[in-house]
PDB file of N, CA, C and O and ligand atoms in Angstrom:
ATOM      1  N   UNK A  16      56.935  -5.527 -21.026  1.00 59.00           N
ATOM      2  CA  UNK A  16      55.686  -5.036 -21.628  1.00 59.00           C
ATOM      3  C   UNK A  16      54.479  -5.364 -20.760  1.00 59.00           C
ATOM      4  O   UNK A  16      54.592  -6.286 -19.952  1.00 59.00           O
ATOM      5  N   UNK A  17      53.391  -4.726 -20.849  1.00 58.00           N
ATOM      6  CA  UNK A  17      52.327  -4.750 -20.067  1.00 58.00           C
ATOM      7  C   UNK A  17      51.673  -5.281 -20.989  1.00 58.00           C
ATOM      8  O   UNK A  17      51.873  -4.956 -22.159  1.00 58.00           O
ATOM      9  N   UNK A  18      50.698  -6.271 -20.614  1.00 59.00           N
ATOM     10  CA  UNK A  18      49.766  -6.664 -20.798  1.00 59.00           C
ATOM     11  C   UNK A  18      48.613  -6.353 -21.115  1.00 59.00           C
ATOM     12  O   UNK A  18      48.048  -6.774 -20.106  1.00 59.00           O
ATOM     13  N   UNK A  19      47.660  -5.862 -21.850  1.00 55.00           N
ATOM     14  CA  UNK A  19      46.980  -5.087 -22.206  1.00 55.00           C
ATOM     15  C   UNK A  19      44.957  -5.390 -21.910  1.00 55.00           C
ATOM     16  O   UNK A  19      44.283  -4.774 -22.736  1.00 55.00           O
ATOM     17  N   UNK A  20      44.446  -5.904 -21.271  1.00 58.00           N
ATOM     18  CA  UNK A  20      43.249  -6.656 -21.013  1.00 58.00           C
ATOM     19  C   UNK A  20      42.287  -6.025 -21.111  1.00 58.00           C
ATOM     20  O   UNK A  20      42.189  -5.101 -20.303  1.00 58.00           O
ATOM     21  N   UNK A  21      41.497  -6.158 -21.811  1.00 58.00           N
ATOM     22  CA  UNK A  21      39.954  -5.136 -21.878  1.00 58.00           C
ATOM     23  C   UNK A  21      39.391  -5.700 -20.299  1.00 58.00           C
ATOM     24  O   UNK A  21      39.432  -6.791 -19.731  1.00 58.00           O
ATOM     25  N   UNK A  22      39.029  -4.781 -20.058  1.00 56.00           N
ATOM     26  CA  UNK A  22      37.958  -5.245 -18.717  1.00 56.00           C
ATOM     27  C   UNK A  22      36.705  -4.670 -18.779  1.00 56.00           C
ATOM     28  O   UNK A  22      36.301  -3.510 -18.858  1.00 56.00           O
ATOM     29  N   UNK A  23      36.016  -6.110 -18.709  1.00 61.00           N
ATOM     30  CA  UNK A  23      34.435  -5.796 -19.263  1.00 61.00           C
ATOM     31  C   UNK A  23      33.512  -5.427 -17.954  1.00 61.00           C
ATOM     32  O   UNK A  23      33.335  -6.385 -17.201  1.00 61.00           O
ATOM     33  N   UNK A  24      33.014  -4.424 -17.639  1.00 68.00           N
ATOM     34  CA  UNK A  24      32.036  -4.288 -16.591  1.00 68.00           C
ATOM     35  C   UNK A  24      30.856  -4.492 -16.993  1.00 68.00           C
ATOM     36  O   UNK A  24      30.415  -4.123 -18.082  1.00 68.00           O
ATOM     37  N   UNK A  25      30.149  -5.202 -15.992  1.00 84.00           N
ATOM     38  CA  UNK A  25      28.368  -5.614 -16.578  1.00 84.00           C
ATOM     39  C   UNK A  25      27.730  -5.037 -15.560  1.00 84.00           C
ATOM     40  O   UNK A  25      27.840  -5.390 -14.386  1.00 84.00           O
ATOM     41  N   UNK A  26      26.870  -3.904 -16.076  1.00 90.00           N
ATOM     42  CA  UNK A  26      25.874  -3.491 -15.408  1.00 90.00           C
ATOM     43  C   UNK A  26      24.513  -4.273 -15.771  1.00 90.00           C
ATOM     44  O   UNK A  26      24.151  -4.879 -16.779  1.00 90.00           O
ATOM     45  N   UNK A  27      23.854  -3.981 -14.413  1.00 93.00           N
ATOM     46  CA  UNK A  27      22.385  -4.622 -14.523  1.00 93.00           C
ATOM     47  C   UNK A  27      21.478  -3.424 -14.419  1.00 93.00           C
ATOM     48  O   UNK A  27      21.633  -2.421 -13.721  1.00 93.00           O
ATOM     49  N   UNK A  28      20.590  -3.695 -15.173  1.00 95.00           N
ATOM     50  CA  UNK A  28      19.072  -2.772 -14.623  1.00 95.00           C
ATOM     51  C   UNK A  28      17.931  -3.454 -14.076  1.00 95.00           C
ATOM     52  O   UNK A  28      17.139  -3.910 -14.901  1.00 95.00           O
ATOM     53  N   UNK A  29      17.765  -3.565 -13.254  1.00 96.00           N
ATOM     54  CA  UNK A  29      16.975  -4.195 -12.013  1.00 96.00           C
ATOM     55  C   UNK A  29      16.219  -3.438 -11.752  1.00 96.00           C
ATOM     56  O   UNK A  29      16.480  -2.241 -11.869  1.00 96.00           O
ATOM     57  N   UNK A  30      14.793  -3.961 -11.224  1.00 98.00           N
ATOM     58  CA  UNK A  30      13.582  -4.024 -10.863  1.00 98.00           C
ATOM     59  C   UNK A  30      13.475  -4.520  -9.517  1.00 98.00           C
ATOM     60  O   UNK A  30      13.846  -5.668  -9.268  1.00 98.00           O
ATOM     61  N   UNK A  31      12.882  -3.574  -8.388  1.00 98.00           N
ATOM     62  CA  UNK A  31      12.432  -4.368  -6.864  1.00 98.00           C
ATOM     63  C   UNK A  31      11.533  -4.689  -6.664  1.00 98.00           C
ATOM     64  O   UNK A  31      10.654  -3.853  -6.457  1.00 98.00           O
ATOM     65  N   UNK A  32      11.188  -6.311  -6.603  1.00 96.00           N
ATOM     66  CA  UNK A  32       9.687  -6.650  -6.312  1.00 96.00           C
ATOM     67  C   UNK A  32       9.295  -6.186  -5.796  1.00 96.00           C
ATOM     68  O   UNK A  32       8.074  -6.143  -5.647  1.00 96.00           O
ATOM     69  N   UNK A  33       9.964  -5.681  -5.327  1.00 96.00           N
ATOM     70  CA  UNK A  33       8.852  -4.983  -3.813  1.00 96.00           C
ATOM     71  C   UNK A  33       8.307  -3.789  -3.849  1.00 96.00           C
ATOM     72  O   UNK A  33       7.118  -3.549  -3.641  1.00 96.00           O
ATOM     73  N   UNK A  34       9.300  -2.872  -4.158  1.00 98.00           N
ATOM     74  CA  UNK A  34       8.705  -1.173  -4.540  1.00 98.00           C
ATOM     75  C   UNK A  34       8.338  -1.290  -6.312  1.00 98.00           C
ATOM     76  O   UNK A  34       7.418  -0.952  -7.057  1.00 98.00           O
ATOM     77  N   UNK A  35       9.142  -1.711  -6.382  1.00 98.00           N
ATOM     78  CA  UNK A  35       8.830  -1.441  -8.083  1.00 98.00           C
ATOM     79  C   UNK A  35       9.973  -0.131  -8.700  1.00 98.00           C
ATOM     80  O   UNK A  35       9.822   0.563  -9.705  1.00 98.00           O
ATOM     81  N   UNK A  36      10.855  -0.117  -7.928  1.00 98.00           N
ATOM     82  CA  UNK A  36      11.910   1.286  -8.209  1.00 98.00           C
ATOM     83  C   UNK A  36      13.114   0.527  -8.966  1.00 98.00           C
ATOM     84  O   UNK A  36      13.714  -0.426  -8.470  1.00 98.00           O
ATOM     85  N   UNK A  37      13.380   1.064 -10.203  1.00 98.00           N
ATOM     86  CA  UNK A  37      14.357   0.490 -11.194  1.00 98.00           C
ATOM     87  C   UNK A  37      15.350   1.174 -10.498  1.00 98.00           C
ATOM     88  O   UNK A  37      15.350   2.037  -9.620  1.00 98.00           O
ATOM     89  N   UNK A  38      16.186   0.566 -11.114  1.00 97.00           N
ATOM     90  CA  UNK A  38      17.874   1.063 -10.632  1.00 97.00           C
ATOM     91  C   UNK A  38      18.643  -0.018 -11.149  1.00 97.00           C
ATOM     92  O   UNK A  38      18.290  -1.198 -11.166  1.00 97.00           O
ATOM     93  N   UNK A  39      20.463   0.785 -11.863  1.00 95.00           N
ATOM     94  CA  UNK A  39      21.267   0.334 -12.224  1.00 95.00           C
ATOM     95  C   UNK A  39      22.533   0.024 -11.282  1.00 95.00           C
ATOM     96  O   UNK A  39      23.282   0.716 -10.592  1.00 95.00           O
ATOM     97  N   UNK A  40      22.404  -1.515 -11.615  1.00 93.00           N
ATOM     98  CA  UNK A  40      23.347  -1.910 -10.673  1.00 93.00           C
ATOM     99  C   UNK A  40      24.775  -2.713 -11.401  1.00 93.00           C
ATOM    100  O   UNK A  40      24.758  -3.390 -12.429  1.00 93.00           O
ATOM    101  N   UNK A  41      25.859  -2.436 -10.615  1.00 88.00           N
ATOM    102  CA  UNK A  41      27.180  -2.846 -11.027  1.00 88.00           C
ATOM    103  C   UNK A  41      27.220  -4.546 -10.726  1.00 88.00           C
ATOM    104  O   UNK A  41      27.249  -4.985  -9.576  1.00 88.00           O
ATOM    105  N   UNK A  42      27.217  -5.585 -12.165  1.00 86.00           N
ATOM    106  CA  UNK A  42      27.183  -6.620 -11.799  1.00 86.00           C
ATOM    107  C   UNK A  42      28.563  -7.645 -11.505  1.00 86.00           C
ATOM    108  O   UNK A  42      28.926  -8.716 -11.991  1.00 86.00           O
ATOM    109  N   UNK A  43      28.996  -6.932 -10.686  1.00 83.00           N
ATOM    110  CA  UNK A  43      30.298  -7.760 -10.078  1.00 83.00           C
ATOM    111  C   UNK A  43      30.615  -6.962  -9.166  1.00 83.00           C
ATOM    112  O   UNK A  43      31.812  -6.724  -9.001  1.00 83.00           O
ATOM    113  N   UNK A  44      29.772  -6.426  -8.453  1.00 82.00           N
ATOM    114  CA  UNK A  44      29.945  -5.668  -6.652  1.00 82.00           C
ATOM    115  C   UNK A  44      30.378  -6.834  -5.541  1.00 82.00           C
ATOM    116  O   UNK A  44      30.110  -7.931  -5.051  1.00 82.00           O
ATOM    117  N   UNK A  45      31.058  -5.959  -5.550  1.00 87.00           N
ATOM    118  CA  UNK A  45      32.109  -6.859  -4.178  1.00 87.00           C
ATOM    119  C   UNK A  45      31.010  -6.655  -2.835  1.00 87.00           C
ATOM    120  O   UNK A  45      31.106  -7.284  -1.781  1.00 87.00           O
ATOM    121  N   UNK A  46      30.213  -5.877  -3.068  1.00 90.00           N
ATOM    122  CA  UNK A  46      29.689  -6.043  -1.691  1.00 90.00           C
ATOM    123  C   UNK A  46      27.912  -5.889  -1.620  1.00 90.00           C
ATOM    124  O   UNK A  46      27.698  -5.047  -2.492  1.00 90.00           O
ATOM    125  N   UNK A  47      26.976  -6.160  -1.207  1.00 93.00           N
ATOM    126  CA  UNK A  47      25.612  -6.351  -1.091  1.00 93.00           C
ATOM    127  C   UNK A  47      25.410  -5.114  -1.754  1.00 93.00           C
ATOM    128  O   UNK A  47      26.217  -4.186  -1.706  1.00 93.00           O
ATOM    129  N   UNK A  48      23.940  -5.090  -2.599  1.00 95.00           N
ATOM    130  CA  UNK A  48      23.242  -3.913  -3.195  1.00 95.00           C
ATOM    131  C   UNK A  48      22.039  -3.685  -2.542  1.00 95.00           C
ATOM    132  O   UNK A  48      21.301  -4.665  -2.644  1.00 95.00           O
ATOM    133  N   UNK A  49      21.604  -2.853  -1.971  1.00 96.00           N
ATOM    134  CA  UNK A  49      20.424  -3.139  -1.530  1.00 96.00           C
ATOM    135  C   UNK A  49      19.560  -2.250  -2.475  1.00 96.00           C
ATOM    136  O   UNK A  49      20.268  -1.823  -3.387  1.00 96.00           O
ATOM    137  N   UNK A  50      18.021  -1.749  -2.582  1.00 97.00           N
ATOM    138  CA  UNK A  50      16.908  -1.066  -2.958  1.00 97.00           C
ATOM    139  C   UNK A  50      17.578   0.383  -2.449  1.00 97.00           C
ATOM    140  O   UNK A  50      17.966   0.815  -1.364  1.00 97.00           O
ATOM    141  N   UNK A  51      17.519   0.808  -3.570  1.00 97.00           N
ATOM    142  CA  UNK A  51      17.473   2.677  -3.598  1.00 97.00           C
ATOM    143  C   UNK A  51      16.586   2.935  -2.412  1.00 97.00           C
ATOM    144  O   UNK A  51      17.026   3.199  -1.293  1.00 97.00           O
ATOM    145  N   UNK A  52      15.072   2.828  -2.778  1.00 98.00           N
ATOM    146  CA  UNK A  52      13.821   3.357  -1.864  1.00 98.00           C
ATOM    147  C   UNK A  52      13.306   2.255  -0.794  1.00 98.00           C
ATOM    148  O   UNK A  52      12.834   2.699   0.253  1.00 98.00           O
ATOM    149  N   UNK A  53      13.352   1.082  -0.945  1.00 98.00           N
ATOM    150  CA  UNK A  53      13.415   0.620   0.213  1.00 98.00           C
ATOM    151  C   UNK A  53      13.984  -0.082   1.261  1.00 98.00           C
ATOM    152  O   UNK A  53      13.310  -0.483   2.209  1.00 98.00           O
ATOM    153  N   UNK A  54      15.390  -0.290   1.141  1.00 97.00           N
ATOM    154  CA  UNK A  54      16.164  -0.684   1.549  1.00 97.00           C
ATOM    155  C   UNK A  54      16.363  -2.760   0.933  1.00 97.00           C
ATOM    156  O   UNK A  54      17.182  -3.626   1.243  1.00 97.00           O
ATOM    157  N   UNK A  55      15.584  -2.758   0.334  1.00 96.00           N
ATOM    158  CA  UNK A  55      15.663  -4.562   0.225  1.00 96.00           C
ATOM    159  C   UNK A  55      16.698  -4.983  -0.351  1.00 96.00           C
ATOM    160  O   UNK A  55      16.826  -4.623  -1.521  1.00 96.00           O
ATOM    161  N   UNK A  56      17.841  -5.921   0.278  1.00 96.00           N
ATOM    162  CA  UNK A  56      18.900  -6.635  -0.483  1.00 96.00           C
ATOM    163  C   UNK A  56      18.478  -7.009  -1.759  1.00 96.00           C
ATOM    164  O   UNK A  56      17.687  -7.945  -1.867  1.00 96.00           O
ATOM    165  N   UNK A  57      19.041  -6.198  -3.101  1.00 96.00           N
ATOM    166  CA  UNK A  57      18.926  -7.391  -4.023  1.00 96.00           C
ATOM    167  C   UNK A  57      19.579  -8.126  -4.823  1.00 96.00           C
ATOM    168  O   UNK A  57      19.215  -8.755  -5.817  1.00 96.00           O
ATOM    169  N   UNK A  58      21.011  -7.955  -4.108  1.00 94.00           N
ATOM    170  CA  UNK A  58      22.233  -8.940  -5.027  1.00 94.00           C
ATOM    171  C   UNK A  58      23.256  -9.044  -3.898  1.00 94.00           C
ATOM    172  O   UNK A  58      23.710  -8.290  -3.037  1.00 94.00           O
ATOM    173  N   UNK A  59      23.401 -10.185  -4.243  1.00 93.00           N
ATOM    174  CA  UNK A  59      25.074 -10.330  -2.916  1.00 93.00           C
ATOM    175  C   UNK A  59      25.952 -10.913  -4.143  1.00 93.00           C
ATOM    176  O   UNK A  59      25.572 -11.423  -5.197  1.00 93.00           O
ATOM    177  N   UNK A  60      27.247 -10.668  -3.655  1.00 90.00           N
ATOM    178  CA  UNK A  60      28.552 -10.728  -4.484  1.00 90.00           C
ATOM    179  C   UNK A  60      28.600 -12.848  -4.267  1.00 90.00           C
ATOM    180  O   UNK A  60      28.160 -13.569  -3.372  1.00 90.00           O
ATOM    181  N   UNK A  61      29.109 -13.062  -5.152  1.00 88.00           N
ATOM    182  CA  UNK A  61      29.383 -14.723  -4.813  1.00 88.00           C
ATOM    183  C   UNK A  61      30.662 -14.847  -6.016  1.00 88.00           C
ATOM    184  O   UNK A  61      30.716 -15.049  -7.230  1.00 88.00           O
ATOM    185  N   UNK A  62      31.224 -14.703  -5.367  1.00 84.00           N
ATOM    186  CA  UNK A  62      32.509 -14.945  -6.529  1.00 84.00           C
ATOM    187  C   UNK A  62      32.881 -14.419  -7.565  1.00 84.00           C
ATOM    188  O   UNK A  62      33.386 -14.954  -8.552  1.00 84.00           O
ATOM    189  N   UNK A  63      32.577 -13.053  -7.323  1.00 78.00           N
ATOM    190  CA  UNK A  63      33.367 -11.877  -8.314  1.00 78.00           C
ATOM    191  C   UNK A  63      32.167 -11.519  -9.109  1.00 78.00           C
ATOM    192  O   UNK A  63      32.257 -10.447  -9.709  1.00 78.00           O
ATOM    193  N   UNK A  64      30.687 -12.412  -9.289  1.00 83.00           N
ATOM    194  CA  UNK A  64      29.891 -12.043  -9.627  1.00 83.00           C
ATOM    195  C   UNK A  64      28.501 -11.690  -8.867  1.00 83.00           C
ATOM    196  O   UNK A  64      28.442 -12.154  -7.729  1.00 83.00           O
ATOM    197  N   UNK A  65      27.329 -10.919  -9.317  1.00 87.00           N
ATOM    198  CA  UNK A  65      26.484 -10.887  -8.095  1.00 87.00           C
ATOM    199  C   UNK A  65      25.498 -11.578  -8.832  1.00 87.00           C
ATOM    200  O   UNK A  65      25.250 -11.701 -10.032  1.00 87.00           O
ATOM    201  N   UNK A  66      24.793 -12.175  -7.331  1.00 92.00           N
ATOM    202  CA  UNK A  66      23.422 -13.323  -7.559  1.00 92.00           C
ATOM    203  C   UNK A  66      22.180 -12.232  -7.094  1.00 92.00           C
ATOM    204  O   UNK A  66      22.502 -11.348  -6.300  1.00 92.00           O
ATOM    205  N   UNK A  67      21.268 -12.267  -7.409  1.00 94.00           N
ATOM    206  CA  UNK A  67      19.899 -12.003  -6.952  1.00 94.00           C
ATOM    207  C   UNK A  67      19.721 -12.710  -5.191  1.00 94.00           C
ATOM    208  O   UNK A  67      19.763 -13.810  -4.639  1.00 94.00           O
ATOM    209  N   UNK A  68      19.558 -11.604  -4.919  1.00 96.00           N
ATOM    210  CA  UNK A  68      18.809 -12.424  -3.428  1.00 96.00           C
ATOM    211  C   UNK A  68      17.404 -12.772  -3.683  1.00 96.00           C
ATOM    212  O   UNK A  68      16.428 -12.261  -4.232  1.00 96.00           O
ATOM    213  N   UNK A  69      17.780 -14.115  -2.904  1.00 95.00           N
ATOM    214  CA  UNK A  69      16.135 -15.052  -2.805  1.00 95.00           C
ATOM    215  C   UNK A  69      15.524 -14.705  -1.198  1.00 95.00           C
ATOM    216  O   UNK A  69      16.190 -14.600  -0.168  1.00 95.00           O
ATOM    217  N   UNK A  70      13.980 -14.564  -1.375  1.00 92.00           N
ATOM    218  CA  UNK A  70      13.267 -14.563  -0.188  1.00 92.00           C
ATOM    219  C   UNK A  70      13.257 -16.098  -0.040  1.00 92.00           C
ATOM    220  O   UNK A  70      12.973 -16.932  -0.899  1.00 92.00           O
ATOM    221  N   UNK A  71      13.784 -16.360   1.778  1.00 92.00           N
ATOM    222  CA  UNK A  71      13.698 -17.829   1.861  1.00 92.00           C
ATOM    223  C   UNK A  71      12.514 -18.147   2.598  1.00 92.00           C
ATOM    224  O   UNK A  71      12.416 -19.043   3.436  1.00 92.00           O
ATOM    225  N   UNK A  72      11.526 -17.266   2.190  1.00 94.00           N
ATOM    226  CA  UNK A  72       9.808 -18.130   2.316  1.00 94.00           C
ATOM    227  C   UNK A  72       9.335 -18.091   0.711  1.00 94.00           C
ATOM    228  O   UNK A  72       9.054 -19.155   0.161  1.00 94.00           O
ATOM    229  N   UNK A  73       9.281 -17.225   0.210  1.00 93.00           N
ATOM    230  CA  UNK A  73       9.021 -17.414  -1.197  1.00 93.00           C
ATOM    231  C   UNK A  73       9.442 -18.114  -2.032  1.00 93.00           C
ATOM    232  O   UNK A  73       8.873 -18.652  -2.982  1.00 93.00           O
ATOM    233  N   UNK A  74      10.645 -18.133  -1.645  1.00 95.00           N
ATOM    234  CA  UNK A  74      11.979 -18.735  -2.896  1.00 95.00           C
ATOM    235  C   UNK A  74      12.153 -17.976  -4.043  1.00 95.00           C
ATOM    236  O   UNK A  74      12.920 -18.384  -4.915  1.00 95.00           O
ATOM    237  N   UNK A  75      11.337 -16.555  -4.216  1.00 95.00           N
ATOM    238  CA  UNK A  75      11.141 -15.702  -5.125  1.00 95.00           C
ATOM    239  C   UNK A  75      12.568 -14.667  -4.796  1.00 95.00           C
ATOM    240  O   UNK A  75      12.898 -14.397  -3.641  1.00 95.00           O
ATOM    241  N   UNK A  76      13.081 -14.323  -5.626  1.00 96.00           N
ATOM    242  CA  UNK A  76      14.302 -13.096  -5.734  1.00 96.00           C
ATOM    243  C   UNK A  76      13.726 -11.607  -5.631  1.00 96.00           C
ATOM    244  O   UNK A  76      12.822 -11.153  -6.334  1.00 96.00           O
ATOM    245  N   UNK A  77      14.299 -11.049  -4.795  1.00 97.00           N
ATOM    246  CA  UNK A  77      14.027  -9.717  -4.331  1.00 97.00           C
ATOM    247  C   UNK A  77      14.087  -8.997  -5.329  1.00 97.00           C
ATOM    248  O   UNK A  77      13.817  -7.837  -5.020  1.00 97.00           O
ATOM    249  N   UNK A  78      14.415  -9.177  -6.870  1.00 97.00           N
ATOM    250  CA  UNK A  78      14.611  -8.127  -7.710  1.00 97.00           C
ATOM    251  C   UNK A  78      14.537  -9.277  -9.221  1.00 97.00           C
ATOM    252  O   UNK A  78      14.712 -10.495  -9.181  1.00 97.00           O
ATOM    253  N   UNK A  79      14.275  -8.568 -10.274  1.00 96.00           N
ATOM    254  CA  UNK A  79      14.537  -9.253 -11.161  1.00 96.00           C
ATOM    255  C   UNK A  79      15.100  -8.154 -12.300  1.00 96.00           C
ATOM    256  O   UNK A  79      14.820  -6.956 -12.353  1.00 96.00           O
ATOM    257  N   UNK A  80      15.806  -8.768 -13.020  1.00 95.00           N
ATOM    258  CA  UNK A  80      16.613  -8.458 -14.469  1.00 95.00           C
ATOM    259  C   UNK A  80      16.417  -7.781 -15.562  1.00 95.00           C
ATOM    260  O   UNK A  80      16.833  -8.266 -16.614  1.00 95.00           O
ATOM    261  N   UNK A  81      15.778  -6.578 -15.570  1.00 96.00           N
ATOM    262  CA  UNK A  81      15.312  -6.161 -16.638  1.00 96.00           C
ATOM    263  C   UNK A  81      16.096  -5.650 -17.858  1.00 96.00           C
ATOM    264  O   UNK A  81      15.505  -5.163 -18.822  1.00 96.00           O
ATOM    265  N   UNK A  82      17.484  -5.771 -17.805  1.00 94.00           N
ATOM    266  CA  UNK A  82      18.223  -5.873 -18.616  1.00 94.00           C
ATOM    267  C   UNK A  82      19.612  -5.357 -18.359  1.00 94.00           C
ATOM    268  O   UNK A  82      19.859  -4.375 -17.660  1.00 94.00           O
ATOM    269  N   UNK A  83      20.557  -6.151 -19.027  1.00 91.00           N
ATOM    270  CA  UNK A  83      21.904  -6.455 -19.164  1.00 91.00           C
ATOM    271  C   UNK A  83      22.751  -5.168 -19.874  1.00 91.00           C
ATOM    272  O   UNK A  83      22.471  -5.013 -21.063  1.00 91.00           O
ATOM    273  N   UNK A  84      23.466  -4.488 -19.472  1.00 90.00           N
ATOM    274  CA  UNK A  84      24.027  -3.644 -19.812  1.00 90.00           C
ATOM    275  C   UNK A  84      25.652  -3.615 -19.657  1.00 90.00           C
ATOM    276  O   UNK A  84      26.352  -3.195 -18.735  1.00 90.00           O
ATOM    277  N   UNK A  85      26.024  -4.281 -21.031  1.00 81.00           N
ATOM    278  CA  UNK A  85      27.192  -4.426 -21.263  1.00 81.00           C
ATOM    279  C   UNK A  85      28.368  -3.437 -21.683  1.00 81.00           C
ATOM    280  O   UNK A  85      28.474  -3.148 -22.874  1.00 81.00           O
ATOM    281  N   UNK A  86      28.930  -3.100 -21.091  1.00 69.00           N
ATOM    282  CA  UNK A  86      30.353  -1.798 -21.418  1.00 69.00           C
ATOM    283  C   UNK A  86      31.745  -2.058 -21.608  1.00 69.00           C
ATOM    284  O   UNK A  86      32.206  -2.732 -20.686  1.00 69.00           O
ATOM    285  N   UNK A  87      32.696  -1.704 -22.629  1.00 65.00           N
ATOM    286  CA  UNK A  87      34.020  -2.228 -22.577  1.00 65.00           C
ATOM    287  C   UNK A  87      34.453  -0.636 -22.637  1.00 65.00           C
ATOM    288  O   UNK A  87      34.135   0.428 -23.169  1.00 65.00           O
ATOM    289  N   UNK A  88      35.290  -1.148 -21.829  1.00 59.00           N
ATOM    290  CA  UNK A  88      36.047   0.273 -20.973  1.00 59.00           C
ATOM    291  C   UNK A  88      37.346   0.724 -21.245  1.00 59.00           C
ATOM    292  O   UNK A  88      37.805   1.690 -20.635  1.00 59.00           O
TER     293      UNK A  88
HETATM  294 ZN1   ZN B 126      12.517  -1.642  -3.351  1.00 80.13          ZN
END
């Protein structure tokens, strides 16, 4: 018998400090997200989940969280 596992995908809706251009992002990308319109990294993958990239003069995150968008598939 197979095993049967819901697998939960978490999307994010994110905000770019920088442009200000929303966009929905897949929160467990295996690989860097950058800005739709301006190219700015704003999540790197860290262990099956993605982190916000930090500016390392600011210490401020290239994007922030404007909400959690949860789906069972
Ligand atoms: Zn941007």
């Amino acid at each position: 018998m197979v095993k049967s596992r819901r697998v939960r995908s978490r999307f994010l809706y994110v905000q770019c400090n920088k442009c200000r251009n929303k966009q929905v992002v897949f929160g467990c990308a295996k690989t860097k997200v950058g800005c739709l319109a301006c190219n700015t990294p704003l999540l790197i993958p860290t262990g099956g989940k993605s982190a916000l990239v930090k500016n390392p003069i600011t210490k401020l995150p290239n994007a922030h969280i404007l909400e959690i968008l949860d789906k069972n598939l």
